[in-house]
Short mmCIF file of C-alpha atoms in Angstrom, two decimals:
data_model
loop_
_atom_site.label_atom_id
_atom_site.label_comp_id
_atom_site.label_asym_id
_atom_site.label_seq_id
_atom_site.Cartn_x
_atom_site.Cartn_y
_atom_site.Cartn_z
CA CYS R 1408 132.41 89.22 -12.00
CA GLU R 1409 132.50 90.99 -15.57
CA GLY R 1410 133.69 87.99 -17.55
CA GLY R 1411 131.46 84.94 -19.69
CA ILE R 1412 131.78 82.81 -16.86
CA TYR R 1413 129.05 84.45 -14.98
CA ASP R 1414 125.80 84.60 -15.75
CA HIS R 1415 124.97 88.30 -16.00
CA LEU R 1416 121.03 87.69 -16.53
CA GLY R 1417 120.11 84.51 -13.77
CA GLY R 1418 123.36 85.08 -11.53
CA GLY R 1419 125.60 82.35 -10.85
CA PHE R 1420 128.79 81.15 -11.88
CA SER R 1421 129.68 78.67 -13.67
CA ARG R 1422 132.76 75.87 -12.69
CA TYR R 1423 135.34 76.75 -14.67
CA SER R 1424 136.36 78.99 -18.06
CA VAL R 1425 138.77 77.39 -21.35
CA ASP R 1426 140.24 80.47 -21.84
CA GLU R 1427 141.98 83.68 -20.09
CA ARG R 1428 139.85 85.62 -20.70
CA TRP R 1429 137.17 84.26 -18.37
CA LEU R 1430 135.23 84.48 -20.87
CA VAL R 1431 133.74 80.85 -22.02
CA PRO R 1432 132.70 78.89 -19.33
CA HIS R 1433 132.31 75.07 -18.69
CA PHE R 1434 128.62 76.44 -18.91
CA GLU R 1435 127.56 73.66 -15.68
CA LYS R 1436 126.77 75.37 -12.45
CA MET R 1437 128.07 73.97 -8.99
CA LEU R 1438 127.16 74.77 -5.48
CA TYR R 1439 130.10 74.55 -3.47
CA ASP R 1440 131.89 77.32 -6.64
CA ASN R 1441 129.21 79.54 -5.74
CA ALA R 1442 129.69 79.16 -2.11
CA GLN R 1443 133.11 79.88 -2.37
CA LEU R 1444 132.54 82.66 -4.94
CA ILE R 1445 129.92 84.47 -2.21
CA GLU R 1446 131.82 84.38 0.74
CA LEU R 1447 135.00 85.52 -1.41
CA LEU R 1448 132.48 88.34 -3.17
CA ALA R 1449 131.67 89.43 0.76
CA LEU R 1450 135.25 89.18 1.94
CA ALA R 1451 136.31 91.41 -1.67
CA TRP R 1452 133.39 93.99 -0.39
CA HIS R 1453 134.34 94.23 2.84
CA ARG R 1454 137.98 94.90 1.96
CA THR R 1455 137.60 96.96 -1.25
CA ARG R 1456 133.65 98.74 -0.72
CA ASP R 1457 133.60 97.93 -4.72
CA PRO R 1458 130.33 97.71 -5.38
CA LEU R 1459 130.66 95.44 -8.36
CA TYR R 1460 131.45 92.69 -5.63
CA ARG R 1461 128.48 93.35 -3.99
CA ARG R 1462 125.93 93.20 -6.76
CA ARG R 1463 126.80 90.14 -8.24
CA ALA R 1464 126.78 88.43 -4.38
CA ASN R 1465 122.59 89.64 -4.24
CA GLU R 1466 122.52 88.68 -7.89
CA THR R 1467 124.18 84.80 -6.98
CA VAL R 1468 122.17 84.41 -3.79
CA ALA R 1469 119.05 85.12 -5.89
CA TRP R 1470 119.79 82.25 -8.25
CA LEU R 1471 120.55 80.21 -5.44
CA ALA R 1472 116.91 81.19 -4.17
CA ARG R 1473 115.45 80.57 -6.82
CA GLU R 1474 116.96 77.95 -8.20
CA MET R 1475 119.10 76.00 -6.63
CA THR R 1476 116.75 75.71 -3.30
CA ALA R 1477 115.02 72.43 -2.55
CA PRO R 1478 111.62 71.38 -1.68
CA GLY R 1479 112.51 71.58 2.90
CA GLY R 1480 115.07 74.37 2.44
CA ALA R 1481 118.15 72.80 1.83
CA PHE R 1482 119.95 73.51 -1.54
CA THR R 1483 121.31 71.21 -4.96
CA SER R 1484 124.03 70.59 -5.93
CA SER R 1485 124.49 71.42 -9.87
CA LEU R 1486 123.20 72.58 -13.46
CA ASP R 1487 123.75 70.89 -16.42
CA ALA R 1488 125.95 72.50 -18.96
CA ASP R 1489 123.76 70.68 -22.12
CA SER R 1490 120.02 71.22 -23.20
CA GLU R 1491 119.12 69.54 -26.30
CA GLY R 1492 122.37 67.67 -26.26
CA VAL R 1493 123.86 71.22 -26.94
CA GLU R 1494 126.64 72.34 -24.63
CA GLY R 1495 125.79 76.39 -23.16
CA LYS R 1496 122.75 76.41 -25.73
CA PHE R 1497 120.40 77.87 -22.84
CA TYR R 1498 123.18 81.05 -21.71
CA VAL R 1499 124.16 82.24 -24.85
CA TRP R 1500 121.91 84.72 -27.18
CA SER R 1501 122.33 85.41 -31.54
CA ARG R 1502 121.88 89.09 -32.17
CA ALA R 1503 118.50 88.60 -33.81
CA GLU R 1504 116.64 87.02 -30.64
CA ILE R 1505 118.23 90.48 -28.57
CA GLU R 1506 116.72 92.50 -31.14
CA SER R 1507 113.39 90.61 -31.35
CA VAL R 1508 113.44 91.35 -27.24
CA LEU R 1509 114.29 94.66 -26.51
CA GLY R 1510 113.16 96.26 -29.86
CA SER R 1511 115.23 99.42 -30.11
CA ASP R 1512 117.18 99.10 -26.54
CA ALA R 1513 119.00 95.98 -28.03
CA ALA R 1514 121.95 98.31 -29.86
CA GLU R 1515 122.52 99.74 -26.20
CA PHE R 1516 122.65 96.16 -24.90
CA ALA R 1517 124.86 94.77 -27.29
CA ALA R 1518 127.23 97.62 -27.16
CA THR R 1519 127.58 96.83 -22.75
CA TYR R 1520 127.64 92.84 -22.71
CA ASP R 1521 129.95 92.40 -26.38
CA VAL R 1522 126.45 91.46 -28.70
CA THR R 1523 128.01 91.36 -32.29
CA ALA R 1524 126.22 89.24 -35.65
CA GLU R 1525 129.18 87.42 -35.95
CA GLY R 1526 129.04 86.33 -31.90
CA ASN R 1527 131.90 85.21 -29.61
CA PHE R 1528 131.09 81.89 -28.97
CA GLU R 1529 130.30 79.41 -32.25
CA GLY R 1530 128.47 81.55 -33.95
CA HIS R 1531 126.75 82.75 -30.87
CA THR R 1532 127.56 85.66 -28.06
CA ILE R 1533 128.29 84.30 -23.97
CA LEU R 1534 127.45 88.07 -22.90
CA ASN R 1535 130.04 89.50 -20.41
CA ARG R 1536 131.21 93.12 -19.70
CA LEU R 1537 134.65 92.66 -20.37
CA LYS R 1538 134.95 95.61 -21.85
CA GLY R 1539 135.29 98.99 -20.59
CA LEU R 1540 132.97 101.60 -22.15
CA PRO R 1541 133.84 105.05 -21.86
CA ARG R 1542 131.15 107.65 -20.53
CA ASN R 1543 131.20 111.22 -21.67
CA ILE R 1544 128.75 112.13 -19.14
CA SER R 1545 128.99 115.36 -16.98
CA ASP R 1546 127.69 113.88 -13.28
CA GLY R 1547 129.06 110.14 -13.60
CA ALA R 1548 128.04 108.65 -10.28
CA ARG R 1549 124.50 109.04 -10.80
CA ASP R 1550 124.37 108.44 -14.78
CA ALA R 1551 125.74 105.65 -14.06
CA ALA R 1552 122.90 104.39 -11.84
CA ARG R 1553 121.06 105.03 -13.89
CA ASP R 1554 121.85 103.40 -16.70
CA GLU R 1555 122.52 100.20 -14.13
CA GLU R 1556 118.45 100.61 -13.38
CA LYS R 1557 118.02 100.78 -16.83
CA LEU R 1558 120.11 97.82 -18.21
CA ALA R 1559 118.96 95.24 -14.77
CA ALA R 1560 115.35 96.08 -16.67
CA LEU R 1561 116.54 95.08 -19.58
CA ARG R 1562 117.96 91.93 -18.43
CA GLU R 1563 114.65 90.83 -16.33
CA LYS R 1564 113.04 91.17 -19.80
CA LEU R 1565 115.65 88.79 -21.60
CA LEU R 1566 115.79 86.72 -18.13
CA ALA R 1567 111.99 85.73 -18.53
CA ALA R 1568 112.34 85.29 -22.50
CA ARG R 1569 115.03 82.44 -21.49
CA ALA R 1570 112.48 80.96 -18.89
CA LYS R 1571 110.88 79.78 -21.99
CA ARG R 1572 113.84 77.51 -23.54
CA ILE R 1573 114.32 74.70 -22.48
CA ARG R 1574 116.02 74.13 -19.29
CA PRO R 1575 119.49 72.28 -18.13
CA GLY R 1576 118.91 69.11 -16.14
CA VAL R 1577 119.01 69.59 -12.11
CA ASP R 1578 121.15 67.67 -10.28
CA ASP R 1579 119.04 67.59 -7.98
CA LYS R 1580 120.59 65.55 -4.30
CA VAL R 1581 121.51 67.36 -1.51
CA LEU R 1582 124.70 66.76 -0.89
CA ALA R 1583 125.46 67.74 2.92
CA ASP R 1584 129.29 68.94 3.12
CA TRP R 1585 128.40 71.35 -0.67
CA ASN R 1586 125.52 72.58 1.78
CA GLY R 1587 127.61 73.08 4.65
CA GLN R 1588 129.46 75.01 2.00
CA MET R 1589 127.39 77.40 1.58
CA ILE R 1590 125.24 76.98 5.38
CA ALA R 1591 128.44 79.24 5.83
CA ALA R 1592 128.88 81.09 3.45
CA LEU R 1593 125.47 82.77 2.77
CA THR R 1594 126.00 83.79 7.35
CA ARG R 1595 129.09 84.83 6.95
CA ALA R 1596 128.40 87.36 3.57
CA ALA R 1597 124.87 88.08 5.56
CA LEU R 1598 126.88 89.43 8.16
CA VAL R 1599 128.96 91.38 6.18
CA PHE R 1600 126.28 92.81 4.10
CA ASP R 1601 123.78 93.19 6.32
CA GLU R 1602 120.89 90.42 5.10
CA PRO R 1603 119.24 88.66 7.49
CA GLU R 1604 117.06 86.53 5.42
CA TRP R 1605 120.38 85.40 4.62
CA ILE R 1606 121.19 83.66 7.73
CA ALA R 1607 117.46 82.18 7.30
CA MET R 1608 117.95 80.56 4.27
CA ALA R 1609 121.17 78.92 6.03
CA GLN R 1610 119.41 78.11 8.84
CA ARG R 1611 116.45 76.06 6.59
CA ALA R 1612 119.03 74.56 5.28
CA PHE R 1613 120.49 73.76 8.07
CA ALA R 1614 117.88 72.72 9.52
CA PHE R 1615 117.04 69.71 6.91
CA ILE R 1616 120.65 68.32 7.02
CA ALA R 1617 119.81 68.19 10.56
CA GLU R 1618 116.33 66.49 10.77
CA HIS R 1619 116.67 64.20 7.19
CA MET R 1620 120.51 63.63 7.18
CA THR R 1621 121.42 62.28 10.96
CA ARG R 1622 121.28 59.44 12.55
CA ASP R 1623 122.89 59.19 16.02
CA ASP R 1624 124.95 62.53 15.31
CA ARG R 1625 126.30 60.99 12.56
CA LEU R 1626 126.16 62.49 9.67
CA GLY R 1627 125.24 60.57 5.52
CA HIS R 1628 126.40 61.73 2.87
CA SER R 1629 123.03 62.31 0.47
CA TRP R 1630 119.87 62.82 0.42
CA ARG R 1631 116.89 62.77 -2.83
CA ASP R 1632 113.99 61.57 -3.45
CA GLY R 1633 113.35 60.52 0.60
CA ARG R 1634 116.81 58.61 0.21
CA LEU R 1635 119.16 59.04 2.59
CA LEU R 1636 122.95 57.41 1.39
CA PHE R 1637 124.39 56.46 5.14
CA PRO R 1638 126.91 56.88 6.40
CA GLY R 1639 128.88 60.41 5.14
CA LEU R 1640 131.91 61.13 5.01
CA ALA R 1641 134.76 63.10 6.70
CA SER R 1642 134.10 66.29 4.35
CA ASP R 1643 130.19 65.89 5.13
CA PHE R 1644 131.40 66.66 9.29
CA ALA R 1645 133.85 69.40 8.39
CA ALA R 1646 131.63 70.96 6.20
CA MET R 1647 128.06 70.72 8.46
CA ILE R 1648 130.81 71.23 11.20
CA ARG R 1649 132.52 75.31 10.20
CA ALA R 1650 128.66 75.87 9.00
CA ALA R 1651 127.49 75.02 12.94
CA LEU R 1652 130.10 77.09 14.23
CA ALA R 1653 129.60 80.69 11.38
CA LEU R 1654 125.28 80.10 13.47
CA HIS R 1655 125.99 80.01 16.43
CA GLU R 1656 128.70 82.74 16.30
CA ALA R 1657 125.47 85.15 14.05
CA THR R 1658 122.75 83.95 15.98
CA GLY R 1659 124.32 83.24 19.83
CA GLU R 1660 121.84 80.41 19.39
CA ARG R 1661 123.38 77.76 21.77
CA HIS R 1662 122.09 74.24 19.51
CA HIS R 1663 124.55 75.13 16.89
CA LEU R 1664 126.99 75.71 18.63
CA ASP R 1665 125.84 71.82 20.64
CA ARG R 1666 124.82 70.44 16.99
CA ALA R 1667 128.96 71.16 16.48
CA LEU R 1668 130.12 69.53 19.22
CA ALA R 1669 128.11 66.54 18.50
CA TRP R 1670 129.19 66.26 15.39
CA GLN R 1671 132.83 66.68 16.40
CA HIS R 1672 132.45 63.86 18.57
CA ALA R 1673 131.22 61.33 16.00
CA LEU R 1674 133.90 62.45 13.47
CA GLU R 1675 135.89 61.60 16.55
CA ARG R 1676 135.33 57.86 17.21
CA HIS R 1677 133.99 56.61 13.07
CA TYR R 1678 136.86 58.67 11.58
#
């Protein structure tokens, strides 16, 4: 959650790290990784009440809503690692760029997010908070909250500046199995964090797949630009049945359970 594998400006986790410190990621962001991490963050927060886990879950769901939601409410598959032919170019920063955007606040941000003139990745900086910072403060909790509020405002400025860059490509296929993982994760995390809008997001994605990616109770695998790749895989059924059960448990709405049973019968019949 504090390493460079996490996008500290835009939210969401990259696919994997190439080093033992979780500093340098392969910058591609996948729907299914973030689904599993959202659910894990909810479990970790429920057990520990560490506010970091709740913050990262909120930021990652915000990224999901902003960058990974297709028209109709389902979720797209992934964001590429590279832009302009360079891996990570969209995400990394130079010290000069930080100073040009943040001005007098650049030094504080740089100290917090490991921004140096030489950088930590090919002459640039992957933002991270792996370095524990000593705090010489009188009221720790109140000042820490104030620090976080200020840092959030600085991150928003950098996020707005980053939005002007050439963006990585989007794989905008809607995959039933990956959507099922995210629907279940959102639903279960919503109950832990008391975020009803997350359940509404999950229901919109579920409704899209039930309407556009199901034929006679049999799922397709992939939908893009009005075309359905049919039939689906056993993994599509497994993930969407789990999603349907999670929504039924969260809402008590019978049609989710009915859909789970119909898909289960189709799975047994055809697979």
